[in-house]
């Protein structure tokens, strides 16, 4: 337009994530002779003494599929409309989103075989008042957690901002974001805060809100320069403040019951 007060911007990009040493290094330093010995429910006071009948099968706490034929990547896009509504004040409206695919998420390569009811529900066997593990798919091994590029995530948001540039000793800004975020794994494992798939037979079973998802985010800040110039004690002083508010993060309610791996590892 002739008054040059309106701007329309848009962008799209694809960004690949290199699979670094932190992903595949564990297979090196968790192998002998560096492997740490862990025993659950040991017979005290002589730990790590097994008979032929009680020696536990080999397990793997976390690993990585070396034969991945793709690397994780994310698609990002945005469309932004900006308008100067009054002097020194600009309002922006934006649609921002992203879609990540082939993210590394762990699953159990040797899950227990679930017991199924006629209606399709799956559960572990109940013996007396305790839950015992079902038979593993391969009885020669215990839990085998392996990372695959089967994770995905999608984020969409509407964003509003009002920005008043410095004028008459005062500037202020308001930013608000309304968003939705879903995935089937918000972290791969360990420091990422991720866990293995809850159902290794259905990777969309964990489809839900992202662990870091917050629907409403509001931030308001302002700065005012005190108009005192003759008094050296107050000249140059500024008063500022920030108000930040966001809705809470999602969480998963559990029943407190150790499920399938009660005798061979934590679940």
Short mmCIF file of N, CA and C in Angstrom, two decimals, residues 91-249:
data_model
loop_
_atom_site.label_atom_id
_atom_site.label_comp_id
_atom_site.label_asym_id
_atom_site.label_seq_id
_atom_site.Cartn_x
_atom_site.Cartn_y
_atom_site.Cartn_z
N UNK A 91 0.89 -3.86 15.24
CA UNK A 91 0.18 -5.09 15.61
C UNK A 91 0.53 -6.17 14.59
N UNK A 92 0.82 -7.38 15.09
CA UNK A 92 1.17 -8.50 14.22
C UNK A 92 0.26 -9.69 14.52
N UNK A 93 -0.20 -10.33 13.46
CA UNK A 93 -0.96 -11.58 13.56
C UNK A 93 -0.21 -12.64 12.77
N UNK A 94 -0.04 -13.83 13.34
CA UNK A 94 0.77 -14.85 12.67
C UNK A 94 0.18 -16.24 12.89
N UNK A 95 0.39 -17.08 11.88
CA UNK A 95 0.13 -18.52 11.99
C UNK A 95 1.47 -19.21 11.87
N UNK A 96 1.85 -19.97 12.89
CA UNK A 96 3.16 -20.61 12.96
C UNK A 96 2.95 -22.09 13.26
N UNK A 97 3.66 -22.95 12.55
CA UNK A 97 3.52 -24.39 12.78
C UNK A 97 4.77 -25.15 12.44
N UNK A 98 4.81 -26.40 12.84
CA UNK A 98 5.93 -27.29 12.52
C UNK A 98 5.46 -28.73 12.56
N UNK A 99 6.18 -29.56 11.85
CA UNK A 99 5.87 -31.00 11.78
C UNK A 99 7.19 -31.75 11.76
N UNK A 100 7.44 -32.53 12.80
CA UNK A 100 8.67 -33.33 12.87
C UNK A 100 8.37 -34.78 12.56
N UNK A 101 9.27 -35.41 11.84
CA UNK A 101 9.11 -36.82 11.44
C UNK A 101 10.43 -37.55 11.65
N UNK A 102 10.34 -38.87 11.72
CA UNK A 102 11.50 -39.74 11.89
C UNK A 102 12.29 -39.39 13.15
N UNK A 103 11.59 -38.94 14.20
CA UNK A 103 12.27 -38.66 15.46
C UNK A 103 12.63 -39.97 16.16
N UNK A 104 13.77 -39.97 16.85
CA UNK A 104 14.24 -41.19 17.52
C UNK A 104 13.47 -41.38 18.83
N UNK A 105 12.72 -42.46 18.90
CA UNK A 105 11.96 -42.83 20.10
C UNK A 105 12.23 -44.31 20.37
N UNK A 106 12.32 -44.67 21.64
CA UNK A 106 12.66 -46.04 21.97
C UNK A 106 11.41 -46.91 22.11
N UNK A 107 11.60 -48.16 21.75
CA UNK A 107 10.56 -49.16 21.95
C UNK A 107 11.22 -50.44 22.43
N UNK A 108 10.44 -51.33 22.98
CA UNK A 108 10.96 -52.60 23.47
C UNK A 108 10.95 -53.61 22.32
N UNK A 109 12.12 -54.08 21.95
CA UNK A 109 12.22 -55.04 20.87
C UNK A 109 11.84 -56.45 21.31
N UNK A 110 11.73 -56.66 22.60
CA UNK A 110 11.37 -57.98 23.11
C UNK A 110 10.28 -57.83 24.17
N UNK A 111 9.09 -57.38 23.77
CA UNK A 111 8.04 -57.12 24.75
C UNK A 111 7.40 -58.40 25.27
N UNK A 112 6.79 -58.34 26.45
CA UNK A 112 6.00 -59.48 26.91
C UNK A 112 4.78 -59.67 26.00
N UNK A 113 4.39 -60.90 25.83
CA UNK A 113 3.21 -61.19 25.02
C UNK A 113 1.97 -60.92 25.87
N UNK A 114 1.16 -59.93 25.51
CA UNK A 114 0.02 -59.58 26.38
C UNK A 114 -1.09 -60.62 26.30
N UNK A 115 -1.86 -60.68 27.36
CA UNK A 115 -3.07 -61.49 27.37
C UNK A 115 -4.22 -60.63 26.85
N UNK A 116 -4.96 -61.12 25.89
CA UNK A 116 -6.02 -60.33 25.25
C UNK A 116 -7.39 -60.88 25.62
N UNK A 117 -8.31 -59.96 25.86
CA UNK A 117 -9.70 -60.33 26.13
C UNK A 117 -10.48 -60.31 24.82
N UNK A 118 -11.69 -60.87 24.77
CA UNK A 118 -12.48 -60.84 23.53
C UNK A 118 -12.74 -59.45 22.97
N UNK A 119 -12.78 -58.43 23.85
CA UNK A 119 -13.05 -57.07 23.34
C UNK A 119 -11.78 -56.34 22.91
N UNK A 120 -10.62 -57.02 22.96
CA UNK A 120 -9.38 -56.43 22.48
C UNK A 120 -8.50 -55.84 23.55
N UNK A 121 -8.94 -55.77 24.81
CA UNK A 121 -8.11 -55.24 25.89
C UNK A 121 -6.93 -56.15 26.15
N UNK A 122 -5.82 -55.55 26.57
CA UNK A 122 -4.61 -56.31 26.85
C UNK A 122 -4.20 -56.07 28.30
N UNK A 123 -3.66 -57.11 28.95
CA UNK A 123 -3.30 -56.95 30.34
C UNK A 123 -2.27 -58.02 30.70
N UNK A 124 -1.63 -57.82 31.89
CA UNK A 124 -0.72 -58.80 32.43
C UNK A 124 -1.50 -59.77 33.32
N UNK A 125 -0.91 -60.92 33.55
CA UNK A 125 -1.61 -61.97 34.29
C UNK A 125 -1.67 -61.63 35.77
N UNK A 126 -2.83 -61.77 36.38
CA UNK A 126 -3.02 -61.51 37.81
C UNK A 126 -2.98 -62.84 38.55
N UNK A 127 -2.01 -62.96 39.47
CA UNK A 127 -1.88 -64.17 40.28
C UNK A 127 -2.07 -63.77 41.73
N UNK A 128 -3.14 -64.22 42.36
CA UNK A 128 -3.43 -63.81 43.72
C UNK A 128 -3.68 -62.31 43.78
N UNK A 129 -2.89 -61.60 44.59
CA UNK A 129 -3.02 -60.16 44.72
C UNK A 129 -1.85 -59.43 44.06
N UNK A 130 -1.06 -60.11 43.24
CA UNK A 130 0.10 -59.47 42.61
C UNK A 130 0.04 -59.66 41.11
N UNK A 131 0.70 -58.75 40.40
CA UNK A 131 0.79 -58.83 38.94
C UNK A 131 2.15 -59.41 38.58
N UNK A 132 2.17 -60.45 37.80
CA UNK A 132 3.42 -61.07 37.38
C UNK A 132 3.59 -60.83 35.89
N UNK A 133 4.85 -60.88 35.45
CA UNK A 133 5.13 -60.61 34.05
C UNK A 133 4.66 -61.75 33.15
N UNK A 134 4.21 -61.38 31.97
CA UNK A 134 3.91 -62.37 30.95
C UNK A 134 5.20 -62.84 30.30
N UNK A 135 5.11 -63.86 29.52
CA UNK A 135 6.29 -64.40 28.85
C UNK A 135 6.79 -63.40 27.80
N UNK A 136 8.11 -63.26 27.71
CA UNK A 136 8.70 -62.40 26.69
C UNK A 136 8.54 -63.04 25.31
N UNK A 137 8.57 -62.20 24.29
CA UNK A 137 8.48 -62.70 22.92
C UNK A 137 9.59 -63.70 22.64
N UNK A 138 10.80 -63.39 23.08
CA UNK A 138 11.93 -64.31 22.99
C UNK A 138 12.40 -64.57 24.42
N UNK A 139 12.16 -65.76 24.92
CA UNK A 139 12.44 -66.07 26.32
C UNK A 139 13.93 -66.07 26.64
N UNK A 140 14.80 -66.03 25.62
CA UNK A 140 16.24 -66.02 25.87
C UNK A 140 16.74 -64.65 26.31
N UNK A 141 15.89 -63.60 26.17
CA UNK A 141 16.29 -62.25 26.53
C UNK A 141 15.25 -61.62 27.45
N UNK A 142 15.69 -60.58 28.13
CA UNK A 142 14.77 -59.77 28.93
C UNK A 142 14.39 -58.54 28.10
N UNK A 143 14.17 -57.39 28.76
CA UNK A 143 13.77 -56.18 28.04
C UNK A 143 14.91 -55.67 27.16
N UNK A 144 14.60 -55.33 25.91
CA UNK A 144 15.59 -54.83 24.96
C UNK A 144 15.06 -53.52 24.37
N UNK A 145 15.46 -52.40 24.95
CA UNK A 145 15.01 -51.09 24.48
C UNK A 145 15.91 -50.61 23.35
N UNK A 146 15.32 -50.32 22.20
CA UNK A 146 16.08 -49.90 21.02
C UNK A 146 15.41 -48.68 20.41
N UNK A 147 16.22 -47.69 20.03
CA UNK A 147 15.70 -46.48 19.43
C UNK A 147 15.49 -46.63 17.93
N UNK A 148 14.32 -46.24 17.46
CA UNK A 148 13.99 -46.24 16.03
C UNK A 148 13.48 -44.85 15.64
N UNK A 149 13.48 -44.57 14.37
CA UNK A 149 12.99 -43.27 13.88
C UNK A 149 11.50 -43.35 13.59
N UNK A 150 10.73 -43.67 14.62
CA UNK A 150 9.29 -43.82 14.47
C UNK A 150 8.52 -42.72 15.20
N UNK A 151 9.21 -41.72 15.71
CA UNK A 151 8.55 -40.65 16.43
C UNK A 151 8.12 -39.52 15.50
N UNK A 152 7.09 -38.79 15.91
CA UNK A 152 6.60 -37.66 15.14
C UNK A 152 5.98 -36.63 16.09
N UNK A 153 5.82 -35.41 15.60
CA UNK A 153 5.19 -34.36 16.39
C UNK A 153 4.63 -33.29 15.46
N UNK A 154 3.59 -32.61 15.92
CA UNK A 154 2.99 -31.54 15.13
C UNK A 154 2.58 -30.40 16.05
N UNK A 155 2.95 -29.18 15.64
CA UNK A 155 2.67 -27.97 16.42
C UNK A 155 2.02 -26.94 15.53
N UNK A 156 0.94 -26.31 16.02
CA UNK A 156 0.27 -25.23 15.31
C UNK A 156 -0.09 -24.14 16.31
N UNK A 157 0.00 -22.87 15.88
CA UNK A 157 -0.28 -21.79 16.81
C UNK A 157 -0.77 -20.56 16.07
N UNK A 158 -1.59 -19.77 16.77
CA UNK A 158 -1.97 -18.42 16.36
C UNK A 158 -1.30 -17.46 17.32
N UNK A 159 -0.60 -16.45 16.79
CA UNK A 159 0.19 -15.56 17.62
C UNK A 159 -0.21 -14.11 17.38
N UNK A 160 -0.34 -13.37 18.45
CA UNK A 160 -0.69 -11.95 18.41
C UNK A 160 0.35 -11.17 19.18
N UNK A 161 0.79 -10.06 18.62
CA UNK A 161 1.71 -9.19 19.34
C UNK A 161 1.36 -7.74 19.06
N UNK A 162 1.50 -6.91 20.10
CA UNK A 162 1.32 -5.46 20.00
C UNK A 162 2.60 -4.82 20.54
N UNK A 163 3.26 -4.01 19.72
CA UNK A 163 4.55 -3.46 20.09
C UNK A 163 4.51 -1.94 19.95
N UNK A 164 4.64 -1.25 21.06
CA UNK A 164 4.73 0.20 21.05
C UNK A 164 6.19 0.60 21.18
N UNK A 165 6.75 1.23 20.17
CA UNK A 165 8.13 1.68 20.21
C UNK A 165 8.28 2.85 21.17
N UNK A 166 9.51 3.10 21.57
CA UNK A 166 9.78 4.17 22.53
C UNK A 166 9.27 5.51 22.01
N UNK A 167 8.38 6.12 22.78
CA UNK A 167 7.82 7.42 22.43
C UNK A 167 7.36 8.08 23.71
N UNK A 168 7.74 9.34 23.90
CA UNK A 168 7.39 10.07 25.13
C UNK A 168 7.83 9.30 26.37
N UNK A 169 9.03 8.77 26.29
CA UNK A 169 9.67 8.05 27.41
C UNK A 169 9.01 6.72 27.76
N UNK A 170 8.17 6.18 26.88
CA UNK A 170 7.44 4.95 27.23
C UNK A 170 7.44 3.98 26.06
N UNK A 171 7.70 2.72 26.37
CA UNK A 171 7.54 1.65 25.39
C UNK A 171 6.88 0.47 26.08
N UNK A 172 6.17 -0.37 25.29
CA UNK A 172 5.45 -1.50 25.86
C UNK A 172 5.27 -2.58 24.79
N UNK A 173 5.02 -3.79 25.24
CA UNK A 173 4.84 -4.91 24.31
C UNK A 173 3.92 -5.95 24.94
N UNK A 174 3.04 -6.51 24.12
CA UNK A 174 2.17 -7.61 24.52
C UNK A 174 2.30 -8.73 23.50
N UNK A 175 2.46 -9.96 24.00
CA UNK A 175 2.56 -11.13 23.13
C UNK A 175 1.64 -12.23 23.67
N UNK A 176 0.86 -12.83 22.78
CA UNK A 176 -0.05 -13.90 23.17
C UNK A 176 0.01 -15.01 22.12
N UNK A 177 0.07 -16.24 22.59
CA UNK A 177 0.11 -17.40 21.70
C UNK A 177 -0.94 -18.42 22.14
N UNK A 178 -1.75 -18.84 21.18
CA UNK A 178 -2.70 -19.94 21.38
C UNK A 178 -2.21 -21.09 20.51
N UNK A 179 -1.95 -22.24 21.10
CA UNK A 179 -1.29 -23.30 20.35
C UNK A 179 -1.84 -24.68 20.69
N UNK A 180 -1.53 -25.63 19.81
CA UNK A 180 -1.78 -27.05 20.05
C UNK A 180 -0.54 -27.82 19.61
N UNK A 181 -0.21 -28.86 20.36
CA UNK A 181 0.98 -29.66 20.06
C UNK A 181 0.70 -31.10 20.42
N UNK A 182 0.87 -32.00 19.47
CA UNK A 182 0.67 -33.43 19.69
C UNK A 182 1.88 -34.19 19.17
N UNK A 183 2.17 -35.32 19.81
CA UNK A 183 3.25 -36.19 19.34
C UNK A 183 3.04 -37.58 19.94
N UNK A 184 3.93 -38.49 19.58
CA UNK A 184 3.89 -39.82 20.20
C UNK A 184 5.15 -40.09 21.02
N UNK A 185 5.92 -39.04 21.29
CA UNK A 185 7.12 -39.16 22.11
C UNK A 185 7.81 -37.81 22.21
N UNK A 186 7.73 -37.15 23.38
CA UNK A 186 8.29 -35.80 23.51
C UNK A 186 9.78 -35.79 23.75
N UNK A 187 10.39 -36.93 23.94
CA UNK A 187 11.84 -37.03 24.10
C UNK A 187 12.27 -38.43 23.75
N UNK A 188 13.52 -38.59 23.30
CA UNK A 188 13.96 -39.92 22.88
C UNK A 188 14.21 -40.82 24.10
N UNK A 189 15.06 -40.39 25.04
CA UNK A 189 15.31 -41.14 26.25
C UNK A 189 16.28 -40.35 27.11
N UNK A 190 16.48 -40.80 28.32
CA UNK A 190 17.46 -40.23 29.26
C UNK A 190 17.26 -38.73 29.43
N UNK A 191 18.29 -37.91 29.06
CA UNK A 191 18.24 -36.48 29.32
C UNK A 191 17.13 -35.79 28.55
N UNK A 192 16.60 -36.40 27.50
CA UNK A 192 15.50 -35.81 26.76
C UNK A 192 14.17 -35.96 27.48
N UNK A 193 14.14 -36.75 28.52
CA UNK A 193 12.90 -36.93 29.26
C UNK A 193 11.94 -37.90 28.61
N UNK A 194 12.38 -38.65 27.64
CA UNK A 194 11.49 -39.58 26.96
C UNK A 194 11.48 -40.95 27.60
N UNK A 195 10.54 -41.75 27.19
CA UNK A 195 10.44 -43.13 27.67
C UNK A 195 10.19 -44.03 26.47
N UNK A 196 10.17 -45.32 26.70
CA UNK A 196 9.85 -46.24 25.63
C UNK A 196 8.36 -46.16 25.33
N UNK A 197 7.98 -46.63 24.13
CA UNK A 197 6.56 -46.66 23.78
C UNK A 197 5.80 -47.49 24.81
N UNK A 198 4.63 -46.98 25.22
CA UNK A 198 3.82 -47.72 26.19
C UNK A 198 3.32 -49.04 25.60
N UNK A 199 3.03 -49.03 24.30
CA UNK A 199 2.53 -50.23 23.63
C UNK A 199 3.41 -50.50 22.41
N UNK A 200 4.36 -51.43 22.49
CA UNK A 200 5.26 -51.68 21.36
C UNK A 200 4.56 -52.27 20.16
N UNK A 201 3.30 -52.65 20.30
CA UNK A 201 2.55 -53.21 19.17
C UNK A 201 1.73 -52.15 18.43
N UNK A 202 1.69 -50.93 18.99
CA UNK A 202 0.92 -49.85 18.37
C UNK A 202 1.61 -48.53 18.70
N UNK A 203 2.35 -47.96 17.74
CA UNK A 203 3.14 -46.76 18.01
C UNK A 203 2.30 -45.50 18.11
N UNK A 204 1.03 -45.55 17.70
CA UNK A 204 0.15 -44.40 17.87
C UNK A 204 -0.61 -44.45 19.20
N UNK A 205 -0.36 -45.47 20.00
CA UNK A 205 -0.99 -45.57 21.31
C UNK A 205 -0.62 -44.38 22.19
N UNK A 206 0.61 -43.86 22.00
CA UNK A 206 1.10 -42.73 22.79
C UNK A 206 0.75 -41.39 22.16
N UNK A 207 -0.09 -41.38 21.15
CA UNK A 207 -0.52 -40.12 20.53
C UNK A 207 -1.25 -39.27 21.58
N UNK A 208 -0.71 -38.09 21.85
CA UNK A 208 -1.31 -37.23 22.86
C UNK A 208 -0.63 -35.89 22.90
N UNK A 209 -0.99 -35.07 23.90
CA UNK A 209 -0.39 -33.75 24.03
C UNK A 209 1.10 -33.86 24.29
N UNK A 210 1.87 -32.95 23.72
CA UNK A 210 3.31 -32.90 23.97
C UNK A 210 3.55 -32.62 25.45
N UNK A 211 4.63 -33.19 25.98
CA UNK A 211 4.93 -33.00 27.40
C UNK A 211 5.21 -31.54 27.74
N UNK A 212 5.70 -30.76 26.77
CA UNK A 212 6.04 -29.35 26.99
C UNK A 212 4.94 -28.42 26.46
N UNK A 213 3.78 -28.97 26.17
CA UNK A 213 2.70 -28.20 25.55
C UNK A 213 1.98 -27.32 26.56
N UNK A 214 1.77 -26.05 26.18
CA UNK A 214 1.00 -25.10 26.98
C UNK A 214 0.09 -24.33 26.03
N UNK A 215 -1.21 -24.45 26.21
CA UNK A 215 -2.15 -23.90 25.23
C UNK A 215 -2.11 -22.37 25.19
N UNK A 216 -2.11 -21.71 26.34
CA UNK A 216 -2.14 -20.25 26.37
C UNK A 216 -0.83 -19.70 26.94
N UNK A 217 -0.22 -18.75 26.24
CA UNK A 217 0.98 -18.09 26.71
C UNK A 217 0.81 -16.58 26.53
N UNK A 218 0.93 -15.84 27.62
CA UNK A 218 0.75 -14.39 27.58
C UNK A 218 1.93 -13.72 28.28
N UNK A 219 2.51 -12.72 27.62
CA UNK A 219 3.59 -11.93 28.21
C UNK A 219 3.34 -10.46 27.92
N UNK A 220 3.42 -9.64 28.97
CA UNK A 220 3.27 -8.19 28.84
C UNK A 220 4.46 -7.54 29.53
N UNK A 221 5.10 -6.60 28.86
CA UNK A 221 6.19 -5.87 29.48
C UNK A 221 6.13 -4.40 29.10
N UNK A 222 6.68 -3.56 29.95
CA UNK A 222 6.64 -2.12 29.73
C UNK A 222 7.86 -1.47 30.38
N UNK A 223 8.27 -0.35 29.83
CA UNK A 223 9.41 0.40 30.37
C UNK A 223 9.10 1.89 30.25
N UNK A 224 9.36 2.62 31.35
CA UNK A 224 9.12 4.06 31.36
C UNK A 224 10.36 4.76 31.90
N UNK A 225 10.85 5.75 31.15
CA UNK A 225 12.01 6.54 31.56
C UNK A 225 11.51 7.76 32.33
N UNK A 226 11.93 7.87 33.58
CA UNK A 226 11.47 8.98 34.41
C UNK A 226 11.92 10.31 33.81
N UNK A 227 11.01 11.27 33.72
CA UNK A 227 11.31 12.54 33.03
C UNK A 227 12.00 13.56 33.92
N UNK A 228 12.98 13.11 34.69
CA UNK A 228 13.72 14.01 35.56
C UNK A 228 15.15 14.14 35.04
N UNK A 229 15.55 15.33 34.67
CA UNK A 229 16.86 15.52 34.06
C UNK A 229 17.74 16.48 34.86
N UNK A 230 17.14 17.36 35.66
CA UNK A 230 17.91 18.36 36.36
C UNK A 230 18.47 17.84 37.69
N UNK A 231 17.80 16.88 38.28
CA UNK A 231 18.24 16.33 39.56
C UNK A 231 19.12 15.11 39.29
N UNK A 232 20.40 15.16 39.68
CA UNK A 232 21.33 14.09 39.39
C UNK A 232 20.96 12.80 40.11
N UNK A 233 20.21 12.88 41.20
CA UNK A 233 19.87 11.68 41.95
C UNK A 233 18.84 10.81 41.23
N UNK A 234 17.99 11.42 40.43
CA UNK A 234 16.94 10.65 39.76
C UNK A 234 17.05 10.69 38.24
N UNK A 235 17.98 11.44 37.70
CA UNK A 235 18.14 11.53 36.24
C UNK A 235 18.58 10.19 35.67
N UNK A 236 17.93 9.77 34.58
CA UNK A 236 18.29 8.53 33.89
C UNK A 236 17.67 7.27 34.46
N UNK A 237 16.87 7.38 35.53
CA UNK A 237 16.24 6.20 36.11
C UNK A 237 15.09 5.71 35.23
N UNK A 238 14.88 4.38 35.24
CA UNK A 238 13.82 3.75 34.47
C UNK A 238 13.00 2.84 35.37
N UNK A 239 11.72 2.73 35.06
CA UNK A 239 10.82 1.81 35.75
C UNK A 239 10.30 0.80 34.73
N UNK A 240 10.42 -0.48 35.06
CA UNK A 240 9.99 -1.51 34.10
C UNK A 240 9.31 -2.65 34.85
N UNK A 241 8.55 -3.42 34.11
CA UNK A 241 7.87 -4.57 34.70
C UNK A 241 7.52 -5.60 33.64
N UNK A 242 7.40 -6.86 34.07
CA UNK A 242 7.07 -7.97 33.16
C UNK A 242 5.99 -8.83 33.82
N UNK A 243 4.95 -9.13 33.08
CA UNK A 243 3.91 -10.05 33.52
C UNK A 243 3.90 -11.25 32.56
N UNK A 244 4.03 -12.45 33.11
CA UNK A 244 4.05 -13.66 32.29
C UNK A 244 3.05 -14.66 32.85
N UNK A 245 2.24 -15.24 31.96
CA UNK A 245 1.25 -16.23 32.39
C UNK A 245 1.11 -17.29 31.30
N UNK A 246 1.06 -18.54 31.71
CA UNK A 246 0.79 -19.63 30.77
C UNK A 246 0.04 -20.74 31.48
N UNK A 247 -0.72 -21.49 30.72
CA UNK A 247 -1.47 -22.61 31.28
C UNK A 247 -0.51 -23.76 31.58
N UNK A 248 -0.97 -24.69 32.40
CA UNK A 248 -0.12 -25.77 32.86
C UNK A 248 0.18 -26.80 31.80
N UNK A 249 1.16 -27.65 32.11
CA UNK A 249 1.58 -28.69 31.18
C UNK A 249 0.77 -29.97 31.41
#
